[in-house]
PDB file of C-alpha atoms in Angstrom:
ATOM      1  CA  UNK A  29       6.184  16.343  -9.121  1.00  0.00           C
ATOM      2  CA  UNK A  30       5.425  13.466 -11.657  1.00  0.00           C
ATOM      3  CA  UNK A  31       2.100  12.501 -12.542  1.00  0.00           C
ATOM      4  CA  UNK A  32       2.814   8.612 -13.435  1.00  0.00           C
ATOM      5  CA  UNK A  33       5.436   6.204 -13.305  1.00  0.00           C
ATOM      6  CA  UNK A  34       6.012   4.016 -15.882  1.00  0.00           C
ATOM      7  CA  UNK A  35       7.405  -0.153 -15.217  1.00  0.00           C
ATOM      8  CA  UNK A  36       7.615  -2.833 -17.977  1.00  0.00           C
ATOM      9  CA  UNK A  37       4.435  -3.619 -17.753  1.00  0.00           C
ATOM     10  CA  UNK A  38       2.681  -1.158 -15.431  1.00  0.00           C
ATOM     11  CA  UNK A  39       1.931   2.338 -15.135  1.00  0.00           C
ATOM     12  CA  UNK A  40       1.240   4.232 -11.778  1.00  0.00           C
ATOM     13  CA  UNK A  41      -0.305   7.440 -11.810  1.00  0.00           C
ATOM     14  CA  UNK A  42      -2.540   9.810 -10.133  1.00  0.00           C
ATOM     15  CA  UNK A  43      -6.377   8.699  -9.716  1.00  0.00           C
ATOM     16  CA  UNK A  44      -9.130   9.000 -11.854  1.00  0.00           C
ATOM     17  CA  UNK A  45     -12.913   9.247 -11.511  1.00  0.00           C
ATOM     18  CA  UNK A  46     -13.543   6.251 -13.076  1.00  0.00           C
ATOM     19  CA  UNK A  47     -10.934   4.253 -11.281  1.00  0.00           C
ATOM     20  CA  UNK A  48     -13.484   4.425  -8.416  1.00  0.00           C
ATOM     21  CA  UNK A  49     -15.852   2.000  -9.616  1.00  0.00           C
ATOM     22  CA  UNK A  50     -13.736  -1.002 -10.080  1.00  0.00           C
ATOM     23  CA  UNK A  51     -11.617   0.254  -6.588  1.00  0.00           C
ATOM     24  CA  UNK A  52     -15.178  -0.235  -4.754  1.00  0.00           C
ATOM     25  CA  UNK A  53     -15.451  -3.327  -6.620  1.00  0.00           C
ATOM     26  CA  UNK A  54     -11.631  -4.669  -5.165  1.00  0.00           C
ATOM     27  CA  UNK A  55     -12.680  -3.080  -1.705  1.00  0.00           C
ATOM     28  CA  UNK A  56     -16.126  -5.267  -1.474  1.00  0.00           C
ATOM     29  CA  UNK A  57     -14.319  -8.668  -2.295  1.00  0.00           C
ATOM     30  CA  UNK A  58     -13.624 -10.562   0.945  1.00  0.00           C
ATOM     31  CA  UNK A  59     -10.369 -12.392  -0.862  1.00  0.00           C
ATOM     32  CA  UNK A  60      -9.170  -9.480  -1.532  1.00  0.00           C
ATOM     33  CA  UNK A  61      -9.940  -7.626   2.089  1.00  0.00           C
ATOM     34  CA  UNK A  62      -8.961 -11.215   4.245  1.00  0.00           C
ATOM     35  CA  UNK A  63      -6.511  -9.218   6.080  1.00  0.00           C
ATOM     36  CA  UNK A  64      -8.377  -5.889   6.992  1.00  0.00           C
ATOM     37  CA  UNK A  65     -11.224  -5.457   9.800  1.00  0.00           C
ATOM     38  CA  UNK A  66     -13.865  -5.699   7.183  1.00  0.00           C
ATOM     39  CA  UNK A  67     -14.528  -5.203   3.162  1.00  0.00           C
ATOM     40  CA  UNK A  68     -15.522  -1.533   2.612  1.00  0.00           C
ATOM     41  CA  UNK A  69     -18.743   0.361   1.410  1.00  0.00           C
ATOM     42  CA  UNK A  70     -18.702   2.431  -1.531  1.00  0.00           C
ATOM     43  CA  UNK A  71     -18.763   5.721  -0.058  1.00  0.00           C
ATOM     44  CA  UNK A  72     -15.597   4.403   2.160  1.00  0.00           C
ATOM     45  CA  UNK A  73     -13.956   3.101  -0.622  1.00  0.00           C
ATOM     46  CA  UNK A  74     -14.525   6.020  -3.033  1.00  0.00           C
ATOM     47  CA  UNK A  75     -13.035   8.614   0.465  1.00  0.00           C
ATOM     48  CA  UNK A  76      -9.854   5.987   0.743  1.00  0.00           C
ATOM     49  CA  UNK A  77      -9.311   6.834  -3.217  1.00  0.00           C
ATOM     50  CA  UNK A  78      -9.822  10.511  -2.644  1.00  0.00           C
ATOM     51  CA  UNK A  79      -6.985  10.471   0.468  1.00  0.00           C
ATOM     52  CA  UNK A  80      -4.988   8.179  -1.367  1.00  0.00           C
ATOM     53  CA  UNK A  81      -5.191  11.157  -4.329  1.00  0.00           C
ATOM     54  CA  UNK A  82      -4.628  14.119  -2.203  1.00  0.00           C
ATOM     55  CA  UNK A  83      -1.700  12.775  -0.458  1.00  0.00           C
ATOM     56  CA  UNK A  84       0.170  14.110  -4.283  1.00  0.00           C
ATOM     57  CA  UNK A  85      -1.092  17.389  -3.496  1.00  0.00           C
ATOM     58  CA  UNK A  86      -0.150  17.704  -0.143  1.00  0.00           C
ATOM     59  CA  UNK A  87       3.402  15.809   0.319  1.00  0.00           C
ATOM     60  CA  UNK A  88       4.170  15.259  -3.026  1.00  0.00           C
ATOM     61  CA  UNK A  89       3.438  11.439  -2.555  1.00  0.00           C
ATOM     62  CA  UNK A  90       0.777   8.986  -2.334  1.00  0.00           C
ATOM     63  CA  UNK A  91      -0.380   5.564  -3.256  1.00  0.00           C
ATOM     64  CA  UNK A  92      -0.620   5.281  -6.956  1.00  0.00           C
ATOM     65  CA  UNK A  93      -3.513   4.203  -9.198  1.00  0.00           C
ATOM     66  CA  UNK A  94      -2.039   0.896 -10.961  1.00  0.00           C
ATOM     67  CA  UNK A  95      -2.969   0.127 -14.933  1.00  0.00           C
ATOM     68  CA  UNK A  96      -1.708  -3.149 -16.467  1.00  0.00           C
ATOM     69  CA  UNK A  97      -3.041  -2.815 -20.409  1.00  0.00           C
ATOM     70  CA  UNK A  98      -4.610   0.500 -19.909  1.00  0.00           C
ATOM     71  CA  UNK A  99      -7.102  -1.333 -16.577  1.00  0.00           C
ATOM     72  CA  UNK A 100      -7.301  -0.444 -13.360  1.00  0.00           C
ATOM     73  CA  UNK A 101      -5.918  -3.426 -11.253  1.00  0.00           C
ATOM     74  CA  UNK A 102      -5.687  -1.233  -7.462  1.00  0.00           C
ATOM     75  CA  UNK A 103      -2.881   0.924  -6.084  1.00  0.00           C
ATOM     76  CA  UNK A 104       0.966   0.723  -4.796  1.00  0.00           C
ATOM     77  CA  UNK A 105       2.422   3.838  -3.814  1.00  0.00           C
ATOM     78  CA  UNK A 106       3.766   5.968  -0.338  1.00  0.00           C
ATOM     79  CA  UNK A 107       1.673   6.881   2.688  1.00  0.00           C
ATOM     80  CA  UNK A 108       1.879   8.202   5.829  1.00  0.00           C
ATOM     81  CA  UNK A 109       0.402   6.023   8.681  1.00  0.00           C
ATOM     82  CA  UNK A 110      -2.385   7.795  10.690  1.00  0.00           C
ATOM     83  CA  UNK A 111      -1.909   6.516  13.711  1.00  0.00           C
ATOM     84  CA  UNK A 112       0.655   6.296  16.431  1.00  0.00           C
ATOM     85  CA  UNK A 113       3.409   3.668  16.914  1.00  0.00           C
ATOM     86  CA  UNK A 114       6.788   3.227  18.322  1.00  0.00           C
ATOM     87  CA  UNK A 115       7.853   3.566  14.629  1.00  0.00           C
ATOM     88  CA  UNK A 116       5.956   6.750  14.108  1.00  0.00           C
ATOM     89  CA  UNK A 117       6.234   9.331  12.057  1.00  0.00           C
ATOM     90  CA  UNK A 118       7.696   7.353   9.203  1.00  0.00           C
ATOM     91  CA  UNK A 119       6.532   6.648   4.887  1.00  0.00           C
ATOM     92  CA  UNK A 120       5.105   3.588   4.576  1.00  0.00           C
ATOM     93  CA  UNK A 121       4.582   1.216   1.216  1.00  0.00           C
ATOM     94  CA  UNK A 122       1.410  -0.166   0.901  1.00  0.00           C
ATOM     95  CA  UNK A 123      -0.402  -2.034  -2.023  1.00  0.00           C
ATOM     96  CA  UNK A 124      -3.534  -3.242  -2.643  1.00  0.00           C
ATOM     97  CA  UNK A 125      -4.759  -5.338  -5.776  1.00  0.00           C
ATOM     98  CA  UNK A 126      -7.712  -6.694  -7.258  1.00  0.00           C
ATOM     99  CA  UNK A 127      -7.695 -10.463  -7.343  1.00  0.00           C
ATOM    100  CA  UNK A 128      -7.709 -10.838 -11.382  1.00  0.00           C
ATOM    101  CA  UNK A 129      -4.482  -9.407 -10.689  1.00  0.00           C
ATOM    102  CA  UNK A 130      -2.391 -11.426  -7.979  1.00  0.00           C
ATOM    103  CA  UNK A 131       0.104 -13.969  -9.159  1.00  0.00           C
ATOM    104  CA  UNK A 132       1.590 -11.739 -12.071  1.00  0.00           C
ATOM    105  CA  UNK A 133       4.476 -10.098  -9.729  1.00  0.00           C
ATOM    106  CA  UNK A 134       2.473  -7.042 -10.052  1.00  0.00           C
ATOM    107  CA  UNK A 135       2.505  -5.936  -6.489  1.00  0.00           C
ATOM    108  CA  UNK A 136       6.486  -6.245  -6.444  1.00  0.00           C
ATOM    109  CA  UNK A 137       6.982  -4.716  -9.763  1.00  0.00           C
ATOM    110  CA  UNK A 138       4.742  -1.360  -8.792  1.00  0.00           C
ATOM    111  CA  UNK A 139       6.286  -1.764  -5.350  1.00  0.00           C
ATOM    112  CA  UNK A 140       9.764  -1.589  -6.899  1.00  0.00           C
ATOM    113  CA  UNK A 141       9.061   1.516  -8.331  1.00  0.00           C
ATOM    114  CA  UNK A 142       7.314   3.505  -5.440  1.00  0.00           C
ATOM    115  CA  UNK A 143      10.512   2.467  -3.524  1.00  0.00           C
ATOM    116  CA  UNK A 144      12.650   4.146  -6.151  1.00  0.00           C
ATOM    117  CA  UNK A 145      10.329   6.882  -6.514  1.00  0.00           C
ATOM    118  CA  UNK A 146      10.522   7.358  -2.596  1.00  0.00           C
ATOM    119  CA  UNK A 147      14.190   6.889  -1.926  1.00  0.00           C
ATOM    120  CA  UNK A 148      15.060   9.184  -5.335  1.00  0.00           C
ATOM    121  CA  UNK A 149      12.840  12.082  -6.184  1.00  0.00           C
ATOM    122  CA  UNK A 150      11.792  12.110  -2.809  1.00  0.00           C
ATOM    123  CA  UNK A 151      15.066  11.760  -1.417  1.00  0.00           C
ATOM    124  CA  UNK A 152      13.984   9.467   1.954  1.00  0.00           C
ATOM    125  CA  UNK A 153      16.256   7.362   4.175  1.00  0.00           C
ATOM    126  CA  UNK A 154      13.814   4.889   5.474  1.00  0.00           C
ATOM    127  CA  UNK A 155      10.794   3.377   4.071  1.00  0.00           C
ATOM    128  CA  UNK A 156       8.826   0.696   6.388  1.00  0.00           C
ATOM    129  CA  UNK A 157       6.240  -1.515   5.335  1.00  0.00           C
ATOM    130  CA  UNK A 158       3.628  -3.537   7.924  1.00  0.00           C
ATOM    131  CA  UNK A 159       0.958  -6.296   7.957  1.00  0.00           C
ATOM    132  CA  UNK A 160      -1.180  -8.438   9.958  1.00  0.00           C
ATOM    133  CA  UNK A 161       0.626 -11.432  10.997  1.00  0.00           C
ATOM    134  CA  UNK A 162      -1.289 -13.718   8.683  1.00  0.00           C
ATOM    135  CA  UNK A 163      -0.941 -11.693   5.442  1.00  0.00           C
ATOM    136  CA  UNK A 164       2.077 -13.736   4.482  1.00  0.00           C
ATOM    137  CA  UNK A 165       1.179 -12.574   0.878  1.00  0.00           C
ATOM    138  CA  UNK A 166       2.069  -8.851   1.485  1.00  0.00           C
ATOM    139  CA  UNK A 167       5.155 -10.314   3.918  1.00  0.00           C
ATOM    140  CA  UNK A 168       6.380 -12.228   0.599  1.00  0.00           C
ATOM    141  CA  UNK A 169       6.278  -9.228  -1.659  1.00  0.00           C
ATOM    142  CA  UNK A 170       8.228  -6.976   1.167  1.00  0.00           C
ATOM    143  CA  UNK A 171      10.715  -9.421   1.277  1.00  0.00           C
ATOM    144  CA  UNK A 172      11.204  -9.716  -2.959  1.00  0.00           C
ATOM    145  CA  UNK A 173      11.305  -5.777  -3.008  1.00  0.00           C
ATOM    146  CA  UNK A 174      14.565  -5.909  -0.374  1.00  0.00           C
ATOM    147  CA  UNK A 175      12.965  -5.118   2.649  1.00  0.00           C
ATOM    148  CA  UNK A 176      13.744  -6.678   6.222  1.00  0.00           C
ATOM    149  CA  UNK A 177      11.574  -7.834   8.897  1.00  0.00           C
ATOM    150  CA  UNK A 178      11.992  -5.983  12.231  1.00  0.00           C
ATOM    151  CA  UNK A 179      11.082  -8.565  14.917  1.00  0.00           C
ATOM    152  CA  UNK A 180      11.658  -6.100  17.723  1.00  0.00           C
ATOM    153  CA  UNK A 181       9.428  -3.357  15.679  1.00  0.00           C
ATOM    154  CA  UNK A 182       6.490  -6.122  15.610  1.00  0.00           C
ATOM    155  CA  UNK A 183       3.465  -4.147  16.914  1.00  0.00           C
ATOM    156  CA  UNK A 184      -0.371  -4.403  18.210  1.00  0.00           C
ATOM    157  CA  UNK A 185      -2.296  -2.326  15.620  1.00  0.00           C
ATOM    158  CA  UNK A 186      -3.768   0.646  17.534  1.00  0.00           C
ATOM    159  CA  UNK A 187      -6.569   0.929  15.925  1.00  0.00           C
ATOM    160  CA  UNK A 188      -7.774  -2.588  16.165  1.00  0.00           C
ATOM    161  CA  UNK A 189      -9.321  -3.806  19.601  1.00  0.00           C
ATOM    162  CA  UNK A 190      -7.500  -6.349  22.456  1.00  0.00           C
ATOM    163  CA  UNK A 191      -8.075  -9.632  20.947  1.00  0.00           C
ATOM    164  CA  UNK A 192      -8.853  -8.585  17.402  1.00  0.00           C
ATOM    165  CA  UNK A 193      -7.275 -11.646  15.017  1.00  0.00           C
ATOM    166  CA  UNK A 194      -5.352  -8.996  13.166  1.00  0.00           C
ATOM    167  CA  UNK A 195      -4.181  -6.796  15.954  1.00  0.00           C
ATOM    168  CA  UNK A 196      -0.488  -8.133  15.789  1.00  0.00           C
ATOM    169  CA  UNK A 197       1.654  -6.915  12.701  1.00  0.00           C
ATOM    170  CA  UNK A 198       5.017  -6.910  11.956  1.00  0.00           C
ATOM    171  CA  UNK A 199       6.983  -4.624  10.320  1.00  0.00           C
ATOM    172  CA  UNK A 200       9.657  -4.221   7.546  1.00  0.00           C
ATOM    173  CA  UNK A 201      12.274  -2.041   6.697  1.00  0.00           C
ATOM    174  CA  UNK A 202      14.325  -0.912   3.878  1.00  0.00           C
ATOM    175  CA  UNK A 203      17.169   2.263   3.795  1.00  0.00           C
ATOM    176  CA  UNK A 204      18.130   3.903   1.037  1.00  0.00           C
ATOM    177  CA  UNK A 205      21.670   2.598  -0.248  1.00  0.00           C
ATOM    178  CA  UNK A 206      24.599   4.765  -0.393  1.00  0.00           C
TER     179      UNK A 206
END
């Protein structure tokens, strides 16, 4: 198991104490959270960095910590959903970054990596990627990473309640090549 990832620019690796600060800091800021039920405490912030961490230890994968110039700018990385769907179990990519660092091509360029991280050391066929239907942000960066909207795998988020603006999400797709 590797403990970073290295891009041009970027490097991903496992999470540190003091990443938690500036993580709360990206989870408080409504920009940032537009497309999630609500901005996040500390406490739930600092427990999504500890999951996010201990996904490594228990499935060899997880979402990254992201650095660009030795900072802390959010995460990229593999995760497996915790809920149920048609399209469950599957790995899904997920990023999150703090708004200092949108418009850079971060996002695709850590995204890029997890993919290749997923689909070589881990050795996976199919990695899926979802969003709320407004988020066409994170729908622009699955699409410049090579992934392919599903229509017919469009879903209600279970989680979210009947007539929740963010309950329908669609979903992406990517398969290893050869």
């Amino acid at each position: 198991m590797t403990n970073s990832i290295n891009t041009a620019r970027l490097v991903l690796r496992r999470w540190r104490e003091e990443d938690k600060e500036p993580f709360a800091a990206l989870n408080a800021d409504p920009a940032v959270m537009e497309h999630f039920p609500a901005t996040l405490s500390r406490e739930e912030s600092d427990a999504l960095a500890e999951r996010a961490d201990a996904g490594f230890d228990e499935r060899g994968f997880g979402w990254w910590a992201v650095e660009a110039d030795g900072e802390f700018i959010g995460f990229t990385g593999l995760q497996v959903p915790r809920f149920t769907a048609h399209f469950t179990p599957c790995v899904e990519i997920g990023w999150r970054l703090a708004r200092s660092a949108w418009g850079h091509g971060y996002a695709s360029e850590a995204a890029r990596a997890s993919l290749e991280d997923g689909f070589g050391r881990l050795g996976l066929t199919e990695i899926v990627s979802f969003t709320a239907v407004p988020n066409v942000r994170s729908q622009a960066v699955m699409r410049r990473i090579g992934m392919t909207h599903d229509p017919a795998g469009d879903f209600d988020h279970p989680v979210l309640p009947e007539g929740h603006p963010l309950r329908r999400h669609v979903l992406y797709r990517i398969r290893r090549q050869g």
